[in-house]
Tab-separated table of C-alpha atoms and ligand atoms in Angstrom:
chain	number	residue	atom	x	y	z
A	1	MET	CA	149.779	92.304	88.049
A	2	THR	CA	146.724	91.708	90.248
A	3	THR	CA	143.919	89.424	89.172
A	4	ALA	CA	141.657	92.433	88.628
A	5	GLU	CA	144.240	94.065	86.345
A	6	MET	CA	144.415	91.010	84.083
A	7	THR	CA	140.812	91.418	82.953
A	8	VAL	CA	140.609	95.240	82.944
A	9	THR	CA	141.140	96.217	79.327
A	10	ARG	CA	138.982	99.327	79.040
A	11	ASP	CA	140.039	102.893	79.866
A	12	ARG	CA	138.314	103.793	83.065
A	13	ALA	CA	136.449	107.018	83.763
A	14	GLU	CA	137.797	109.018	86.701
A	15	PRO	CA	136.060	108.174	89.990
A	16	GLY	CA	132.886	110.221	90.253
A	17	ALA	CA	132.688	110.959	86.505
A	18	ALA	CA	129.336	110.400	84.777
A	19	VAL	CA	129.417	107.113	82.852
A	20	LEU	CA	125.832	106.306	81.909
A	21	GLU	CA	122.989	108.768	81.868
A	22	ALA	CA	119.266	108.480	81.227
A	23	ARG	CA	117.745	111.717	79.924
A	24	HIS	CA	113.954	111.927	80.024
A	25	VAL	CA	113.719	108.221	79.221
A	26	THR	CA	110.208	107.028	78.445
A	27	LYS	CA	108.948	103.558	77.544
A	28	GLU	CA	105.466	102.573	76.456
A	29	PHE	CA	104.431	99.018	75.586
A	30	VAL	CA	101.442	98.387	73.352
A	31	VAL	CA	99.521	95.533	74.950
A	32	ARG	CA	96.440	94.908	72.858
A	33	GLY	CA	94.620	95.784	69.728
A	34	ASN	CA	95.040	95.422	66.022
A	35	PRO	CA	98.587	96.501	65.120
A	36	PHE	CA	97.427	97.766	61.687
A	37	THR	CA	94.204	99.595	62.495
A	38	ARG	CA	95.231	100.466	66.099
A	39	ARG	CA	91.659	99.668	67.226
A	40	GLY	CA	91.489	98.478	70.810
A	41	ARG	CA	95.110	99.524	71.285
A	42	ARG	CA	96.140	100.077	74.891
A	43	VAL	CA	99.442	101.359	76.142
A	44	VAL	CA	101.369	100.531	79.324
A	45	HIS	CA	103.224	103.644	80.467
A	46	ALA	CA	106.039	101.616	82.040
A	47	VAL	CA	108.681	104.349	82.370
A	48	ASP	CA	107.809	108.014	82.136
A	49	ASP	CA	110.363	110.815	81.736
A	50	VAL	CA	113.085	109.352	83.975
A	51	SER	CA	116.465	111.084	84.221
A	52	LEU	CA	119.272	109.520	86.254
A	53	VAL	CA	123.082	109.582	86.146
A	54	LEU	CA	125.386	106.703	87.123
A	55	TYR	CA	128.930	107.611	88.199
A	56	ALA	CA	132.233	105.705	88.059
A	57	GLY	CA	133.014	103.896	91.302
A	58	ARG	CA	129.639	104.777	92.806
A	59	ILE	CA	126.541	102.739	93.653
A	60	THR	CA	123.084	104.148	92.970
A	61	ALA	CA	120.031	102.331	94.303
A	62	LEU	CA	116.752	102.352	92.390
A	63	VAL	CA	114.008	101.446	94.848
A	64	GLY	CA	110.335	100.693	94.321
A	65	GLU	CA	107.608	98.077	94.560
A	66	SER	CA	107.154	95.281	92.037
A	67	GLY	CA	105.663	96.714	88.867
A	68	SER	CA	107.038	100.210	89.432
A	69	GLY	CA	109.057	100.046	86.199
A	70	LYS	CA	112.520	99.784	87.740
A	71	SER	CA	113.508	96.546	85.947
A	72	THR	CA	112.217	97.937	82.649
A	73	PHE	CA	114.316	101.039	83.241
A	74	ALA	CA	117.441	98.886	83.801
A	75	ARG	CA	116.744	97.068	80.527
A	76	LEU	CA	116.368	100.372	78.715
A	77	LEU	CA	119.812	101.395	79.981
A	78	ALA	CA	121.132	98.067	78.668
A	79	ALA	CA	119.529	98.790	75.250
A	80	LEU	CA	117.437	95.616	75.478
A	81	HIS	CA	114.289	97.555	74.550
A	82	PRO	CA	114.001	100.502	72.161
A	83	LEU	CA	113.117	103.793	73.852
A	84	THR	CA	109.782	105.483	73.231
A	85	GLY	CA	111.280	108.848	74.175
A	86	GLY	CA	114.381	110.453	75.649
A	87	GLU	CA	117.927	109.184	75.268
A	88	VAL	CA	120.627	107.139	76.987
A	89	VAL	CA	124.088	108.687	77.011
A	90	TYR	CA	127.290	106.697	77.550
A	91	ARG	CA	130.361	108.790	78.399
A	92	GLY	CA	128.926	111.840	76.686
A	93	GLU	CA	127.676	110.097	73.543
A	94	VAL	CA	124.069	109.238	72.777
A	95	VAL	CA	123.669	105.457	72.587
A	96	ASP	CA	122.400	104.222	69.249
A	97	ALA	CA	122.482	100.459	69.717
A	98	LYS	CA	119.639	99.070	67.653
A	99	GLY	CA	121.682	96.100	66.472
A	100	GLY	CA	124.958	94.816	65.085
A	101	LYS	CA	128.342	95.919	66.389
A	102	ARG	CA	127.043	99.022	68.190
A	103	PHE	CA	124.624	96.875	70.172
A	104	ARG	CA	127.358	94.341	71.006
A	105	ASP	CA	129.687	97.160	72.097
A	106	HIS	CA	127.009	98.607	74.348
A	107	VAL	CA	126.096	95.332	76.028
A	108	SER	CA	129.759	94.608	76.706
A	109	ARG	CA	130.139	98.000	78.435
A	110	VAL	CA	126.847	97.744	80.308
A	111	GLN	CA	126.253	94.344	81.893
A	112	LEU	CA	123.046	93.149	83.510
A	113	ILE	CA	123.125	90.907	86.579
A	114	LEU	CA	119.770	89.221	87.061
A	115	GLN	CA	117.846	88.160	90.129
A	116	ASP	CA	117.674	84.434	89.459
A	117	PRO	CA	121.155	83.008	88.851
A	118	PHE	CA	119.756	79.488	88.164
A	119	GLY	CA	117.654	80.781	85.300
A	120	SER	CA	120.588	82.503	83.610
A	121	PHE	CA	122.769	79.373	83.222
A	122	ASN	CA	122.596	76.533	80.736
A	123	PRO	CA	121.808	73.566	83.021
A	124	VAL	CA	123.751	71.085	80.849
A	125	ALA	CA	126.931	73.175	80.516
A	126	THR	CA	129.730	73.084	83.076
A	127	ILE	CA	130.788	76.352	84.665
A	128	ALA	CA	134.040	76.173	82.645
A	129	ARG	CA	132.059	75.960	79.410
A	130	THR	CA	129.784	78.843	80.371
A	131	LEU	CA	132.692	81.086	81.313
A	132	LEU	CA	134.736	80.033	78.290
A	133	ARG	CA	131.932	81.173	76.006
A	134	ALA	CA	132.012	84.645	77.578
A	135	VAL	CA	135.823	84.776	77.496
A	136	ARG	CA	135.890	83.765	73.815
A	137	ILE	CA	133.489	86.602	72.955
A	138	HIS	CA	135.346	89.284	74.881
A	139	HIS	CA	138.983	88.120	74.637
A	140	LYS	CA	139.121	86.994	71.021
A	141	ALA	CA	142.916	87.161	70.710
A	142	ALA	CA	143.635	85.086	73.832
A	143	SER	CA	145.227	81.660	73.398
A	144	PRO	CA	143.610	78.581	75.011
A	145	ALA	CA	146.111	78.779	77.891
A	146	GLN	CA	145.402	82.498	78.375
A	147	ARG	CA	141.660	81.805	78.343
A	148	ARG	CA	142.094	79.236	81.105
A	149	SER	CA	144.099	81.759	83.050
A	150	ILE	CA	141.437	84.467	82.548
A	151	ILE	CA	138.731	82.090	83.810
A	152	GLU	CA	140.803	81.400	86.937
A	153	ASP	CA	141.268	85.143	87.429
A	154	LEU	CA	137.553	85.827	87.011
A	155	LEU	CA	136.694	83.215	89.625
A	156	ALA	CA	139.374	84.600	91.952
A	157	GLN	CA	137.876	88.071	91.620
A	158	VAL	CA	134.551	86.762	92.908
A	159	SER	CA	136.342	84.871	95.694
A	160	LEU	CA	135.757	81.376	94.306
A	161	ARG	CA	139.046	79.567	94.883
A	162	PRO	CA	140.470	77.177	93.894
A	163	ALA	CA	138.946	77.526	90.416
A	164	ALA	CA	139.092	73.766	89.728
A	165	GLN	CA	136.583	73.230	92.519
A	166	PHE	CA	133.963	75.129	90.496
A	167	THR	CA	134.835	74.854	86.809
A	168	ARG	CA	133.959	71.156	86.495
A	169	LYS	CA	130.577	71.533	88.158
A	170	TYR	CA	127.124	72.021	86.679
A	171	PRO	CA	124.813	74.820	87.889
A	172	HIS	CA	122.631	72.465	89.966
A	173	GLU	CA	125.712	71.388	91.958
A	174	LEU	CA	126.297	74.937	93.262
A	175	SER	CA	124.455	77.082	95.792
A	176	GLY	CA	122.525	80.187	94.767
A	177	GLY	CA	125.242	82.404	96.259
A	178	GLN	CA	128.019	80.606	94.362
A	179	LEU	CA	126.036	80.792	91.123
A	180	GLN	CA	125.377	84.505	91.578
A	181	ARG	CA	129.130	85.006	92.070
A	182	ILE	CA	129.753	83.081	88.849
A	183	SER	CA	127.193	85.192	86.982
A	184	ILE	CA	129.121	88.260	88.242
A	185	ALA	CA	132.369	86.643	87.012
A	186	ARG	CA	130.737	86.077	83.626
A	187	ALA	CA	129.733	89.755	83.496
A	188	LEU	CA	133.306	90.736	84.419
A	189	ALA	CA	134.615	88.858	81.359
A	190	ALA	CA	133.277	91.745	79.254
A	191	ASP	CA	135.209	94.251	81.396
A	192	PRO	CA	132.113	96.455	81.775
A	193	ASP	CA	131.986	100.095	82.815
A	194	VAL	CA	128.495	99.678	84.235
A	195	PHE	CA	126.741	96.951	86.212
A	196	LEU	CA	122.958	96.932	86.236
A	197	ALA	CA	122.175	94.597	89.122
A	198	ASP	CA	118.452	93.790	89.102
A	199	GLU	CA	117.497	92.474	92.561
A	200	PRO	CA	120.854	90.609	92.685
A	201	VAL	CA	120.328	89.123	96.152
A	202	SER	CA	116.527	88.818	96.416
A	203	SER	CA	116.490	85.113	95.560
A	204	LEU	CA	119.389	84.253	97.907
A	205	ASP	CA	119.290	83.118	101.522
A	206	VAL	CA	119.473	86.043	103.915
A	207	SER	CA	122.727	84.660	105.357
A	208	ILE	CA	124.622	85.007	102.076
A	209	ARG	CA	123.160	88.257	100.754
A	210	LEU	CA	125.635	90.429	102.582
A	211	GLY	CA	128.611	88.563	101.092
A	212	VAL	CA	127.340	89.107	97.522
A	213	LEU	CA	126.575	92.789	98.176
A	214	ASN	CA	130.052	93.277	99.665
A	215	LEU	CA	131.555	91.607	96.601
A	216	LEU	CA	129.665	93.975	94.280
A	217	ARG	CA	130.799	96.945	96.339
A	218	ARG	CA	134.436	95.848	96.226
A	219	LEU	CA	134.309	95.349	92.448
A	220	THR	CA	132.632	98.743	91.989
A	221	GLU	CA	135.432	100.452	93.889
A	222	GLU	CA	138.379	98.411	92.539
A	223	ARG	CA	137.298	98.541	88.901
A	224	ARG	CA	135.675	102.000	89.056
A	225	VAL	CA	132.469	100.733	87.475
A	226	ALA	CA	129.149	102.490	87.914
A	227	LEU	CA	126.580	100.251	89.609
A	228	LEU	CA	122.800	100.561	89.490
A	229	TYR	CA	121.350	98.481	92.316
A	230	VAL	CA	117.685	97.753	91.570
A	231	THR	CA	115.808	96.634	94.657
A	232	HIS	CA	112.472	96.646	96.455
A	233	ASP	CA	114.357	96.682	99.782
A	234	ILE	CA	114.901	100.293	100.802
A	235	ALA	CA	116.713	99.242	103.983
A	236	SER	CA	119.491	97.601	101.945
A	237	ALA	CA	119.851	100.762	99.849
A	238	ARG	CA	120.940	102.659	102.931
A	239	TYR	CA	123.640	100.127	103.707
A	240	PHE	CA	124.810	99.534	100.157
A	241	ALA	CA	124.344	102.600	97.938
A	242	ALA	CA	125.714	106.128	97.978
A	243	ASP	CA	122.626	107.547	96.274
A	244	THR	CA	119.031	106.383	96.251
A	245	ALA	CA	116.335	107.091	93.668
A	246	VAL	CA	112.747	106.088	94.437
A	247	MET	CA	110.457	105.018	91.610
A	248	TYR	CA	106.679	104.964	91.703
A	249	ALA	CA	104.402	103.970	88.830
A	250	GLY	CA	107.110	104.542	86.224
A	251	GLN	CA	108.310	107.908	87.548
A	252	LEU	CA	111.113	108.979	89.887
A	253	VAL	CA	109.563	110.644	92.923
A	254	GLU	CA	112.584	111.219	95.176
A	255	HIS	CA	116.356	111.205	94.845
A	256	GLY	CA	119.309	112.044	97.044
A	257	ASP	CA	122.066	110.783	99.290
A	258	SER	CA	121.024	107.329	100.581
A	259	GLU	CA	121.439	108.257	104.242
A	260	GLN	CA	119.283	111.328	103.738
A	261	VAL	CA	116.573	109.572	101.682
A	262	THR	CA	116.269	106.621	104.067
A	263	GLN	CA	116.607	108.542	107.345
A	264	ASN	CA	114.766	111.698	106.398
A	265	ALA	CA	112.491	110.724	103.513
A	266	ALA	CA	110.559	113.628	102.021
A	267	HIS	CA	108.087	111.987	99.646
A	268	PRO	CA	105.040	110.296	101.244
A	269	TYR	CA	105.630	107.191	99.078
A	270	THR	CA	109.227	106.828	100.317
A	271	GLN	CA	107.949	107.323	103.863
A	272	LEU	CA	105.379	104.562	103.365
A	273	LEU	CA	108.002	102.209	101.907
A	274	ILE	CA	110.200	102.747	104.941
A	275	ALA	CA	107.312	102.435	107.389
A	276	SER	CA	106.154	99.169	105.821
A	277	ALA	CA	109.618	97.566	105.900
A	278	PRO	CA	110.084	95.120	108.803
A	279	ASP	CA	111.914	96.817	111.655
A	280	PRO	CA	111.676	95.309	115.140
A	281	SER	CA	112.976	98.522	116.686
A	282	ARG	CA	109.986	100.526	115.499
A	283	ALA	CA	106.856	100.779	117.603
A	284	VAL	CA	104.046	98.624	116.202
A	285	GLU	CA	101.570	101.479	116.271
A	286	ASN	CA	103.852	103.586	114.105
A	287	ARG	CA	104.095	101.000	111.347
A	288	VAL	CA	102.008	101.426	108.285
A	289	ARG	CA	100.780	97.939	107.571
A	290	ASP	CA	98.816	98.469	104.410
A	291	ILE	CA	100.059	100.814	101.762
A	292	GLY	CA	97.440	99.732	99.220
A	293	GLN	CA	97.967	98.609	95.661
A	294	PRO	CA	100.032	100.269	92.937
A	295	PRO	CA	97.966	101.855	90.153
A	296	SER	CA	97.417	100.529	86.659
A	297	LEU	CA	100.113	101.734	84.302
A	298	ILE	CA	97.641	101.497	81.418
A	299	ASP	CA	95.558	104.295	82.845
A	300	PRO	CA	97.719	105.934	85.526
A	301	PRO	CA	96.134	108.458	87.922
A	302	SER	CA	96.122	112.080	86.833
A	303	GLY	CA	98.338	114.672	88.511
A	304	CYS	CA	100.549	113.014	91.113
A	305	ARG	CA	100.310	109.269	90.387
A	306	PHE	CA	100.494	108.545	94.110
A	307	HIS	CA	97.446	110.644	95.026
A	308	PRO	CA	94.897	107.764	95.376
A	309	ARG	CA	97.134	106.213	98.098
A	310	CYS	CA	98.514	109.340	99.698
A	311	PRO	CA	97.330	110.291	103.216
A	312	PHE	CA	98.277	113.934	102.532
A	313	ALA	CA	96.670	114.424	99.111
A	314	MET	CA	95.335	117.913	98.440
A	315	ALA	CA	92.956	119.066	95.674
A	316	ARG	CA	95.775	120.068	93.330
A	317	CYS	CA	97.446	116.644	93.662
A	318	SER	CA	94.908	114.957	91.374
A	319	GLU	CA	94.975	117.804	88.875
A	320	GLU	CA	98.577	118.762	88.323
A	321	ALA	CA	101.765	116.703	88.347
A	322	PRO	CA	104.156	118.089	90.961
A	323	PRO	CA	107.530	119.461	89.863
A	324	LYS	CA	110.790	118.554	91.581
A	325	PHE	CA	111.271	120.429	94.841
A	326	ALA	CA	114.770	120.681	96.357
A	327	VAL	CA	114.081	119.704	99.957
A	328	ASP	CA	117.594	119.356	101.351
A	329	ASP	CA	121.185	119.382	100.285
A	330	GLY	CA	121.181	117.342	97.034
A	331	GLN	CA	117.789	115.771	97.835
A	332	TRP	CA	114.619	116.395	95.835
A	333	ALA	CA	111.039	115.136	95.914
A	334	ARG	CA	108.170	115.448	93.439
A	335	CYS	CA	105.472	116.409	95.901
A	336	TRP	CA	103.177	119.382	96.379
A	337	LEU	CA	103.787	119.249	100.133
A	338	TYR	CA	106.956	121.266	99.485
A	339	ALA	CA	105.194	124.146	97.752
A	340	ASP	CA	105.507	127.472	99.541
A	341	ASP	CA	101.898	128.111	100.606
A	342	ASP	CA	99.595	127.624	103.601
A	343	GLU	CA	97.860	124.468	102.392
A	344	ALA	CA	101.205	122.714	101.794
A	345	ALA	CA	102.498	123.948	105.181
A	346	ALA	CA	99.444	122.377	106.872
A	347	GLY	CA	100.162	119.119	104.985
A	348	ARG	CA	103.775	119.143	106.163
A	349	ALA	CA	102.636	119.644	109.755
A	350	GLN	CA	100.259	116.668	109.394
A	351	ASN	CA	103.104	114.652	107.844
A	352	ALA	CA	105.456	115.426	110.750
A	353	ASP	CA	102.701	114.499	113.206
A	354	LEU	CA	101.980	111.095	111.562
A	355	TYR	CA	105.616	110.086	111.521
A	356	GLY	CA	106.370	111.425	115.003
A	357	ARG	CA	108.948	113.939	113.778
A	358	GLY	CA	109.549	116.799	116.156
A	359	GLU	CA	110.456	119.209	113.410
A	360	ILE	CA	108.185	120.253	110.529
A	361	ARG	CA	109.986	120.337	107.188
A	362	ARG	CA	110.407	123.592	105.340
A	363	ALA	CA	109.010	124.375	101.887
A	364	GLY	CA	111.292	123.389	99.010
A	365	ARG	CA	112.528	125.205	95.950
A	366	PRO	CA	111.209	124.097	92.535
A	367	VAL	CA	114.204	122.993	90.451
A	368	PRO	CA	114.588	122.235	86.760
A	369	ASP	CA	115.914	118.855	85.599
A	370	GLY	CA	119.676	118.627	85.658
A	371	GLU	CA	120.176	121.041	88.537
A	372	LEU	CA	120.188	118.269	91.145
B	1	SF4	FE1	100.760	113.109	98.191
B	1	SF4	FE2	100.145	115.281	96.794
B	1	SF4	FE3	102.660	114.808	97.454
B	1	SF4	FE4	101.456	113.317	95.628
B	1	SF4	S1	101.913	115.505	95.481
B	1	SF4	S2	102.712	112.599	97.274
B	1	SF4	S3	99.386	113.207	96.479
B	1	SF4	S4	100.961	115.250	98.872
């Protein structure tokens, strides 16, 4: 039996099968006002009508700026906040995890990995104690000797060997990369079906990020888990994820195969994200240095939420929210540029000119939710 097999106790979905699904998920937070009279009440529209499917053995990137709602969305999938609207579906069943056993079951299937590994450990507990706590919760019937063996296996799965070199240490005695590996080992103790990795390498040195991403990829493939990779770094999405969804001001604005989304972005916001990412190979004059500030989510812009920052905004953009347009094989964008009319065609020509693309994109086909 391999080390991975020792801690896999859950029936796995077939590779490529839908495991966790958000259907029209919406989250509003009330930020001020009298809770009884509702006077002065203001609402943050943090996540608005987001649908996304995570598949077994597959990595999906969720990309956006800080404050775009992507971390809130991950927490909604983990049932850490109640939904305002929509539903989360786990293997075909609507999740109802408000508390008690159903909540515990859900959080053991769907594990969050957070950005700051130091903040997620008890500073006065050894690594052995931290891992033992997780093993006790998820392997109740195991004997003390079996628990020790499971801890060694978990550390082996995240390539921390020999285990004794790590179990006696305290968090401050380990590097950020080692601690992030241990937080992944702790998540593995629950034998999850889904990892929600929220900026898992952002706080690590550049030199060790690749190792942690490769570890997550290996675990995703070996254990057939579905992985949501939440990041502000669209360049890493291309390398790491099969699919990429782009979030802006609480809404998904583009989705598709990662290679397609990062190499042939359709939505002006995705294009600006890519253009503003550091890339020494790109000509300085082609870089977009200032992409402005994200809007307030208390009073988001009307129509397309990106219109105050968009170089291609047309009159209709501030009046009517764009539908999804299928722009390429499996790729869609919520943008009026892909409407089939002369004004949109002129916008697409301007778009191709700004980004130095030889070819002008074609109009898209409006598609209902669920078709792509
Ligand atoms: Fe820009 Fe209009 Fe497309 Fe929004 S819908 S991204 S404002 S062109």
